[in-house]
Short mmCIF file of C-alpha atoms in Angstrom, two decimals:
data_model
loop_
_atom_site.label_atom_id
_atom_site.label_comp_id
_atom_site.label_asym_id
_atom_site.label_seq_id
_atom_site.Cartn_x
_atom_site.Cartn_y
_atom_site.Cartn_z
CA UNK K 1 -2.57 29.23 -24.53
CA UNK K 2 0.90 29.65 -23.82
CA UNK K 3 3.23 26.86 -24.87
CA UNK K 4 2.85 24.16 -22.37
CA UNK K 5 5.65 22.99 -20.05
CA UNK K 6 7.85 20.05 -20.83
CA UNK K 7 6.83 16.77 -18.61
CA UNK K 8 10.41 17.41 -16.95
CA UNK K 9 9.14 20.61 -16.14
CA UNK K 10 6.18 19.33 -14.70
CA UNK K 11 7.78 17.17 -12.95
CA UNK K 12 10.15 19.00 -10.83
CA UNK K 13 7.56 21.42 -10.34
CA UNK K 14 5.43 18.18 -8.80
CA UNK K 15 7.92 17.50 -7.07
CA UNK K 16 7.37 19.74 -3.63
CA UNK K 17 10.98 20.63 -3.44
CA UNK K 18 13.58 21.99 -4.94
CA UNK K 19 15.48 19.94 -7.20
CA UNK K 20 19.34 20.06 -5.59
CA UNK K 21 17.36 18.58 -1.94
CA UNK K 22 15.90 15.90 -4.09
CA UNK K 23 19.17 14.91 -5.50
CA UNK K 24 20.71 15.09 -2.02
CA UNK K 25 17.86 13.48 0.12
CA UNK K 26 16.69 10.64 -2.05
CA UNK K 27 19.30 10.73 -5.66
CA UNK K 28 22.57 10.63 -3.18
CA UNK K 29 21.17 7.95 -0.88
CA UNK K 30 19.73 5.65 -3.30
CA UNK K 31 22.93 5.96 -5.34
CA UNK K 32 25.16 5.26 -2.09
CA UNK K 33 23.20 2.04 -1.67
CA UNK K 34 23.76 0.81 -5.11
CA UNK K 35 27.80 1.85 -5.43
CA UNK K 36 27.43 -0.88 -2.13
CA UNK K 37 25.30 -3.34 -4.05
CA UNK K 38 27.78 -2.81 -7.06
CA UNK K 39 30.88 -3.69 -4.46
CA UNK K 40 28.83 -6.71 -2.72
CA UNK K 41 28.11 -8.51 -6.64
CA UNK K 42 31.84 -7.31 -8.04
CA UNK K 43 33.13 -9.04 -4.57
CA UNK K 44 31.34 -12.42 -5.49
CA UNK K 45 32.40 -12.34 -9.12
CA UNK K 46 36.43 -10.97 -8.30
CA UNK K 47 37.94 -13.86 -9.39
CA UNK K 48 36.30 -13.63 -12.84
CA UNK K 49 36.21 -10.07 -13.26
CA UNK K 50 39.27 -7.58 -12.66
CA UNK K 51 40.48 -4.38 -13.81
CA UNK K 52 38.46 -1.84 -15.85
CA UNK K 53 35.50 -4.41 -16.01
CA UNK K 54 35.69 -4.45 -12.45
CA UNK K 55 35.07 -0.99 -11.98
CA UNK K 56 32.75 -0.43 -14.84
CA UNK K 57 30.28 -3.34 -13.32
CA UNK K 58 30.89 -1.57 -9.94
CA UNK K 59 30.38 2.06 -11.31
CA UNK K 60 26.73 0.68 -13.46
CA UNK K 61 24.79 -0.03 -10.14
CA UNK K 62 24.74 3.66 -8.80
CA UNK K 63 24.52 4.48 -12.30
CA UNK K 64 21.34 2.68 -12.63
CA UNK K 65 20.33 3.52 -9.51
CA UNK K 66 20.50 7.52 -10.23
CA UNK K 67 18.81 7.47 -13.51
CA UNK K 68 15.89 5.14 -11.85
CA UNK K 69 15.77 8.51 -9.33
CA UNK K 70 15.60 11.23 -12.16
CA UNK K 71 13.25 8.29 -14.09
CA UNK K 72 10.87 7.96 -11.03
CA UNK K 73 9.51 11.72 -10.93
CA UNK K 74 8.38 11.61 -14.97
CA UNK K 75 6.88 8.04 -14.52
CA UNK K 76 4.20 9.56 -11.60
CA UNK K 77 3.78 12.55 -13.89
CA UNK K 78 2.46 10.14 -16.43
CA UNK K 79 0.46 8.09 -13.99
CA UNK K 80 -0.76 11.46 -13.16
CA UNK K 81 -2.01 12.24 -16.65
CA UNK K 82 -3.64 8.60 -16.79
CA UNK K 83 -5.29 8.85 -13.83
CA UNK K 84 -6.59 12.61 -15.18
CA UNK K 85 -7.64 11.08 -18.66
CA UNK K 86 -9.84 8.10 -16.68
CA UNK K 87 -12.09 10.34 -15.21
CA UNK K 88 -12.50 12.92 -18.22
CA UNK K 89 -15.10 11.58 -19.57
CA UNK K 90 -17.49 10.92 -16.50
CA UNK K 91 -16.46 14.56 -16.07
CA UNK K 92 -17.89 15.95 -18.78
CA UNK K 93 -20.70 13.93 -18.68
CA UNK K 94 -21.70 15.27 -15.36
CA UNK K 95 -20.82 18.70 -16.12
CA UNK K 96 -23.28 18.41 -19.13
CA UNK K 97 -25.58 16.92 -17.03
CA UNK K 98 -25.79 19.38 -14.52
CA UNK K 99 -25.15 22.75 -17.46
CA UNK K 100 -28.62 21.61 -18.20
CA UNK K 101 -30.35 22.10 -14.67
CA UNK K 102 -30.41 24.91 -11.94
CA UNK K 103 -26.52 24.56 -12.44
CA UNK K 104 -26.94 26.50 -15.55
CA UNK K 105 -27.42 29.57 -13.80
CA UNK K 106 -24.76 29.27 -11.61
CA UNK K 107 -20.83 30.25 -12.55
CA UNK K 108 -18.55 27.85 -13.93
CA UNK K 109 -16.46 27.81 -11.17
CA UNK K 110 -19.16 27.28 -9.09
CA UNK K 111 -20.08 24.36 -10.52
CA UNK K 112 -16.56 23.06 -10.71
CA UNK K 113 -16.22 22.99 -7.32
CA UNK K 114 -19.04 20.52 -6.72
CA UNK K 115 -16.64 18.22 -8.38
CA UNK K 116 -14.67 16.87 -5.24
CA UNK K 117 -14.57 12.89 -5.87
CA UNK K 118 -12.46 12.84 -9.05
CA UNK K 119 -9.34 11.68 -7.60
CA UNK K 120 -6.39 13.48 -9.54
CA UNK K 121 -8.95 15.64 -11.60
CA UNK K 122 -10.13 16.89 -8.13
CA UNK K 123 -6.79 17.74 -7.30
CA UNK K 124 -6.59 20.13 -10.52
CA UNK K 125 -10.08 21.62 -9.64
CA UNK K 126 -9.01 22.54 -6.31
CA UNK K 127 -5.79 24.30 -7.60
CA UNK K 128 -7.98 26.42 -9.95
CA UNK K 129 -9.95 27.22 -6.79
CA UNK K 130 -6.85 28.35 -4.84
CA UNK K 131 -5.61 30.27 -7.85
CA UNK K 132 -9.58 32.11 -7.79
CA UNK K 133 -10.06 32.09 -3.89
CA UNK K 134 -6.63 32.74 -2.18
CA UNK K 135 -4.88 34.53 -5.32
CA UNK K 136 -7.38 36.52 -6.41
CA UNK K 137 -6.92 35.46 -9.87
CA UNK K 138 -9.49 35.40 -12.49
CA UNK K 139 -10.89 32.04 -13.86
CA UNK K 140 -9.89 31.73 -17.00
CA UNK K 141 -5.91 32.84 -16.64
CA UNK K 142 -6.13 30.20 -13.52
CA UNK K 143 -7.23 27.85 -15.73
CA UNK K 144 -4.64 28.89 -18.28
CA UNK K 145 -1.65 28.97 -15.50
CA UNK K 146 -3.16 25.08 -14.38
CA UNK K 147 -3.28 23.72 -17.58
CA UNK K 148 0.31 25.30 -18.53
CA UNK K 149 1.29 22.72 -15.61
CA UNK K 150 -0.78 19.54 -15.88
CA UNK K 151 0.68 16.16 -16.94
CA UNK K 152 -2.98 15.99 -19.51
CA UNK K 153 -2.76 17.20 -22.42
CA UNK K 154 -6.68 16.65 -22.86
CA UNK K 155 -6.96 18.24 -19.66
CA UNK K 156 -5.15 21.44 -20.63
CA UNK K 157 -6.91 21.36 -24.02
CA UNK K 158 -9.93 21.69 -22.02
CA UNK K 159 -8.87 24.12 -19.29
CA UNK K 160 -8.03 26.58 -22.29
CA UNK K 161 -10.94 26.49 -24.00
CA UNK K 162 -12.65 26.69 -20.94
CA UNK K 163 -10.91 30.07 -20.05
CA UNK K 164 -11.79 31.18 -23.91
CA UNK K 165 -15.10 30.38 -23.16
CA UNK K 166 -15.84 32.39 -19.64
CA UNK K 167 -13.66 35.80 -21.59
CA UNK K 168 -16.15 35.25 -24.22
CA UNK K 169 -19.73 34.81 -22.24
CA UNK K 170 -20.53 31.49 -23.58
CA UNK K 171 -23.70 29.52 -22.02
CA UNK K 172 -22.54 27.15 -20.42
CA UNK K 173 -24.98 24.23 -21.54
CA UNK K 174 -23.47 24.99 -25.38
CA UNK K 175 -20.37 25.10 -24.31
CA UNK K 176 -20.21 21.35 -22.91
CA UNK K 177 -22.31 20.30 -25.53
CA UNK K 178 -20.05 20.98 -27.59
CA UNK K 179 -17.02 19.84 -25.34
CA UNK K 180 -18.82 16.22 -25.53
CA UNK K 181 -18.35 16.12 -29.32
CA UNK K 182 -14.38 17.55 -29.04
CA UNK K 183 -13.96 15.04 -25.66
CA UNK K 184 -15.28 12.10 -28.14
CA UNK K 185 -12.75 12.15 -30.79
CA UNK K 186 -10.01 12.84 -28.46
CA UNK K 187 -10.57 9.80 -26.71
CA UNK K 188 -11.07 7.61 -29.86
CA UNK K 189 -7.55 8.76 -30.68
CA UNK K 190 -5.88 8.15 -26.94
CA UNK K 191 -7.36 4.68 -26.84
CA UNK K 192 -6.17 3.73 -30.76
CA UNK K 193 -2.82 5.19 -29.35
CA UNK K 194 -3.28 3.22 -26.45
CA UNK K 195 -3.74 -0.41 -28.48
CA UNK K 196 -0.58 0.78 -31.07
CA UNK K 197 1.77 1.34 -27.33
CA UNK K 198 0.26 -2.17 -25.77
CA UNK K 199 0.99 -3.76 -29.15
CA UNK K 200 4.56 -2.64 -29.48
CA UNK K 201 5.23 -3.11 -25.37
CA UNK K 202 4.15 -6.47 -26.09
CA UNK K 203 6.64 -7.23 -28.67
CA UNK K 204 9.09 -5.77 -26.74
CA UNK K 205 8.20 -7.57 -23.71
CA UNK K 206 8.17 -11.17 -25.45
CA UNK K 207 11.60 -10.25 -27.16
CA UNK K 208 13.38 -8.90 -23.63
CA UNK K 209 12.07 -12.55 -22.00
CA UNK K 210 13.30 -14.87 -24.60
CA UNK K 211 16.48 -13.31 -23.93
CA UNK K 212 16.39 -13.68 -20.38
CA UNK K 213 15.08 -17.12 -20.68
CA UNK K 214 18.19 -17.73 -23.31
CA UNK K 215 20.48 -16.37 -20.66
CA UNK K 216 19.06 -18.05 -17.78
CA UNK K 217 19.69 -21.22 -19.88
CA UNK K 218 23.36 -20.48 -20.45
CA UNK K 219 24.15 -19.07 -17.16
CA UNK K 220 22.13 -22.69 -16.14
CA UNK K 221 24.95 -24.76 -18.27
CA UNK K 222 27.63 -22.45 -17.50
CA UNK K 223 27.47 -23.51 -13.89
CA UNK K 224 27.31 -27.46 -14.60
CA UNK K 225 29.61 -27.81 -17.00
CA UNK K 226 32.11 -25.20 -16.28
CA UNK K 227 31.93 -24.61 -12.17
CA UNK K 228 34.83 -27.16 -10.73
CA UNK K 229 35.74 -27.57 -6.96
CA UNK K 230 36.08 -29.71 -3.83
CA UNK K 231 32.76 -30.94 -2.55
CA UNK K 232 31.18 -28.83 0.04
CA UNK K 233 28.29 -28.17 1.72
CA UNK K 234 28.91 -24.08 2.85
CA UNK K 235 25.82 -22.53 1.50
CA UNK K 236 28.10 -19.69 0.47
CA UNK K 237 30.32 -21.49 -1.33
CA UNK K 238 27.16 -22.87 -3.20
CA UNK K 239 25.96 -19.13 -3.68
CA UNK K 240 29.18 -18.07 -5.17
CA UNK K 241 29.58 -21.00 -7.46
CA UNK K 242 26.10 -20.07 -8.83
CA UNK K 243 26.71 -16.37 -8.60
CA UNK K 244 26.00 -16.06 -12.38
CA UNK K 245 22.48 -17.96 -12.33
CA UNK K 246 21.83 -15.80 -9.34
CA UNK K 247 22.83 -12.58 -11.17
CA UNK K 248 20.71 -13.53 -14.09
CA UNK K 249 17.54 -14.38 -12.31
CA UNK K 250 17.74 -11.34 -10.73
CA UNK K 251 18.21 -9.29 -13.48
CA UNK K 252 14.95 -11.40 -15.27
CA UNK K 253 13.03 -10.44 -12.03
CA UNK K 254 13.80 -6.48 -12.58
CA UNK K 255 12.53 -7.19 -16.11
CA UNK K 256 9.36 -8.50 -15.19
CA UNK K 257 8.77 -5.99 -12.70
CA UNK K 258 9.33 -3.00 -14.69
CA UNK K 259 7.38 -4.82 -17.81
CA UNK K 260 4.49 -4.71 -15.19
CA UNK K 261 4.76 -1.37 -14.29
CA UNK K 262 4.73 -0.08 -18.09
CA UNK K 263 1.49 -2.01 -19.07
CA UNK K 264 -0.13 -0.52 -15.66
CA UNK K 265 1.20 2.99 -17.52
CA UNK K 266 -0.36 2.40 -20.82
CA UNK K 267 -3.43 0.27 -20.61
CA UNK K 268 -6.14 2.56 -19.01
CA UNK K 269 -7.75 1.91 -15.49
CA UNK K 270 -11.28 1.44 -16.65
CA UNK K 271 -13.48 -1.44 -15.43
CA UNK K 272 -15.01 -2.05 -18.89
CA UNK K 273 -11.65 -1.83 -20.99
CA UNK K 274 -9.11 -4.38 -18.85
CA UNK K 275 -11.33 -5.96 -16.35
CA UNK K 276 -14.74 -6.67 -15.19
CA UNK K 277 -17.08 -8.78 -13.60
CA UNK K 278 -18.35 -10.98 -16.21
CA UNK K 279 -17.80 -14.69 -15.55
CA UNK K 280 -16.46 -15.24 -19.31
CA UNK K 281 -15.12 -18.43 -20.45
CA UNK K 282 -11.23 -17.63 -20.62
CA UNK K 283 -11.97 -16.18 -16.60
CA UNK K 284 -13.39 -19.64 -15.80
CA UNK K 285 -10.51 -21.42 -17.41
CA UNK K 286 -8.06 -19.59 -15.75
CA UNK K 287 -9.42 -19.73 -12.45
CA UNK K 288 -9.11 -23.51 -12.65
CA UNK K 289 -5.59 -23.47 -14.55
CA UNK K 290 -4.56 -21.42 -11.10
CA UNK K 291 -6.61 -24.19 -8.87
CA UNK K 292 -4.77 -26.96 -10.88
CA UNK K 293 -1.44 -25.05 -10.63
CA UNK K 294 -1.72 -24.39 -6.77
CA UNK K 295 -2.38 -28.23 -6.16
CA UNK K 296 0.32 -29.85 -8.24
CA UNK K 297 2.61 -27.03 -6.38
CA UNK K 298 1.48 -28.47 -2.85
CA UNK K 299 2.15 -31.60 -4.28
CA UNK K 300 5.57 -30.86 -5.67
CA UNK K 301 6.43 -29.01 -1.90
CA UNK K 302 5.58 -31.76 -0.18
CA UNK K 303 7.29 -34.76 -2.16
CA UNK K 304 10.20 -32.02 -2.69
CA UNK K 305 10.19 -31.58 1.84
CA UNK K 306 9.62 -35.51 2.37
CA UNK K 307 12.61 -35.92 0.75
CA UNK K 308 14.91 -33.52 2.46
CA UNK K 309 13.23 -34.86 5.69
CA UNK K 310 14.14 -38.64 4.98
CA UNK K 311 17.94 -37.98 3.03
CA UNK K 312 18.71 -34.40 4.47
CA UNK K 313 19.26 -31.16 2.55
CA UNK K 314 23.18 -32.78 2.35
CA UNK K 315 21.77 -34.56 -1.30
CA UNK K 316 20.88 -30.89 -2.50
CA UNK K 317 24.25 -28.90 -1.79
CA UNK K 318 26.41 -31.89 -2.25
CA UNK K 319 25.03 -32.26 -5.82
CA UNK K 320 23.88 -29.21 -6.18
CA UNK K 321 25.14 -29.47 -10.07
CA UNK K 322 22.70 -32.30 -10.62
CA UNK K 323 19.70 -31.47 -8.01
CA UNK K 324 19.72 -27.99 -7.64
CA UNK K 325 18.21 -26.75 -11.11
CA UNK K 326 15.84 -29.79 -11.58
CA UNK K 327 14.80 -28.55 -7.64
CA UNK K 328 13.56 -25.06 -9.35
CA UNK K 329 12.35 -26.23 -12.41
CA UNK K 330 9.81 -28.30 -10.37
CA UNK K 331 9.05 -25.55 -8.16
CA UNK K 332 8.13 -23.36 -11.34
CA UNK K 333 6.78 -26.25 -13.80
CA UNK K 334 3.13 -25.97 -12.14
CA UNK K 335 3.10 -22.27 -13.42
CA UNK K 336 3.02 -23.93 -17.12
CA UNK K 337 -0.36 -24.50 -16.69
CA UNK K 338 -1.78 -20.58 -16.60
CA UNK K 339 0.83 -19.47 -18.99
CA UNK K 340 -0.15 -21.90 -21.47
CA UNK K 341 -3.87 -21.01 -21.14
CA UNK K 342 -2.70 -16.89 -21.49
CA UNK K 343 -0.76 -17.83 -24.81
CA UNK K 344 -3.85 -19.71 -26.35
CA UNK K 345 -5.84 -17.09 -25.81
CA UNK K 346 -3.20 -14.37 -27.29
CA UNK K 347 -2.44 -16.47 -30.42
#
């Protein structure tokens, strides 16, 4: 097989347009609107922060915002190739399955057609098809010219030795018996590859939140022993005096959110590997650590409302130094109760 294209590649060919409109109809726009978020947070924090840092904090939105654009296209390229890899081996199996029946007699790509319901892997099928049906191209170099462009590298592993196959004559029924045997080892090594990735993304993860946690702590002290100023009860006054908690919770949010979306990357969508319906012992507990944890945060909402009914939110803003971080960490304290129940069962 030809060398295989670079995921970049494979991603702007994915991409169903050329490159220059998607810079200029989602790269420009989504940039635009984070130059404005980058002027809306430097505008809360001008006081603080002038000159060069000024413009460097205002310049690192869009900045971030652009690369999360050129970012975006390679992370659905890999979710691609997952989504691929999860069917493989149901795949095979039913190819195998069916090599040993009537199916036998058929062609290949006969029988590859029949395979409509595999999601992504359908999606390559049919392009082979087009390749075959509208092209006129033979099967195996439109197996070759698919597998030069899919985001699987099992996948075009396969496709290739597919096409060898078909030049060659092969029966089919020895060919996918011996595909089951190749298809075995190669997913023994994606899945110890998989563990090694979720081992060091957890690491990382647990490092990247005990710094957050450390900076939502300082940023926490910074504004009650540091913020001074008249009493007031403006509600943007308030914001702006807490701008830097503000700014650091929402920076710990993005982290969480994009941990999230990395572990749904790397850990495989199978039932029996990350989930399943087993009532286990842990699934029990945590059920109830939730059921615990949703009642003592009704009871914390309504002792936290009764009191802003009887005194008036005035006790909040007007000692917002003394109330308004003990107000969250009560909010969040029921959450203690799953999280402690996930680290016992890690350590």
């Amino acid at each position: 097989m030809e060398d295989k294209a670079s995921t970049w590649e494979i991603a702007l060919l994915r991409l169903g347009m050329p490159f220059r409109n998607y810079l200029l109809f989602f790269s420009l726009p989504v940039s635009l609107v984070g130059l404005v978020a980058g002027i809306a947070v430097w505008y809360t924090v001008s006081d603080v922060i002038t000159g060069p840092s000024a413009v460097l904090m205002i310049l690192l939105f869009p900045a971030l915002a652009f690369a999360g654009t050129l970012a975006y296209p390679v992370a659905q390229v890999s979710a691609e190739a997952i989504q691929i890899e999860q069917d493989m081996h149901m795949f095979m199996t039913r190819m195998g399955i069916l090599s040993m029946g009537e199916s036998a007699e058929k062609g290949m790509f006969d029988v590859l057609k029949e395979m409509g319901d595999y999601g992504a892997l359908a999606e390559e099928i049919q392009a082979i098809e087009t390749l075959v049906t509208k092209w006129h191209t033979n099967l195996p170099e439109a197996a070759r010219i698919v597998g030069r462009q899919s985001p699987s590298a099992i996948w075009s592993d396969f496709l290739d030795r597919m096409a060898f196959s078909v030049e060659v004559g092969q029966p089919i029924g020895e060919f996918f018996s011996s595909e089951n045997e190749t298809f075995e080892q190669a997913y023994t090594t994606i899945y110890d590859a998989r563990l090694e990735q979720l081992d060091t993304l957890r690491e990382t993860f647990v490092s990247l939140t005990t710094t957050g946690l450390l900076l939502l702590v300082v940023s926490g002290l910074h504004l009650i022993l540091f913020q001074t100023g008249a009493e007031t009860s403006n509600p943007f006054e308030v914001i702006l005096r807490a701008r830097w908690v503000l700014l650091t919770g929402t920076l710990f949010a993005l982290l969480q959110i994009g941990a999230w979306y990395l572990f749904t990357l790397v850990i495989p969508d199978e039932d029996l590997f990350a989930k399943h319906g087993f009532n286990t012992e842990q699934a029990v507990d945590m059920r109830r650590s939730w059921i615990f944890a949703g009642i003592l945060g009704s009871i914390m909402v309504i002792i936290i409302s009764t009191v802003f009914i009887v005194y008036g939110t005035d006790i909040l803003f007007e000692q917002w130094n003394y109330f308004g971080l003990l107000v969250i960490a009560a909010m969040m304290s029921p959450l203690l109760a799953p999280a402690l129940l996930t680290l016992q069962e890690e350590t």
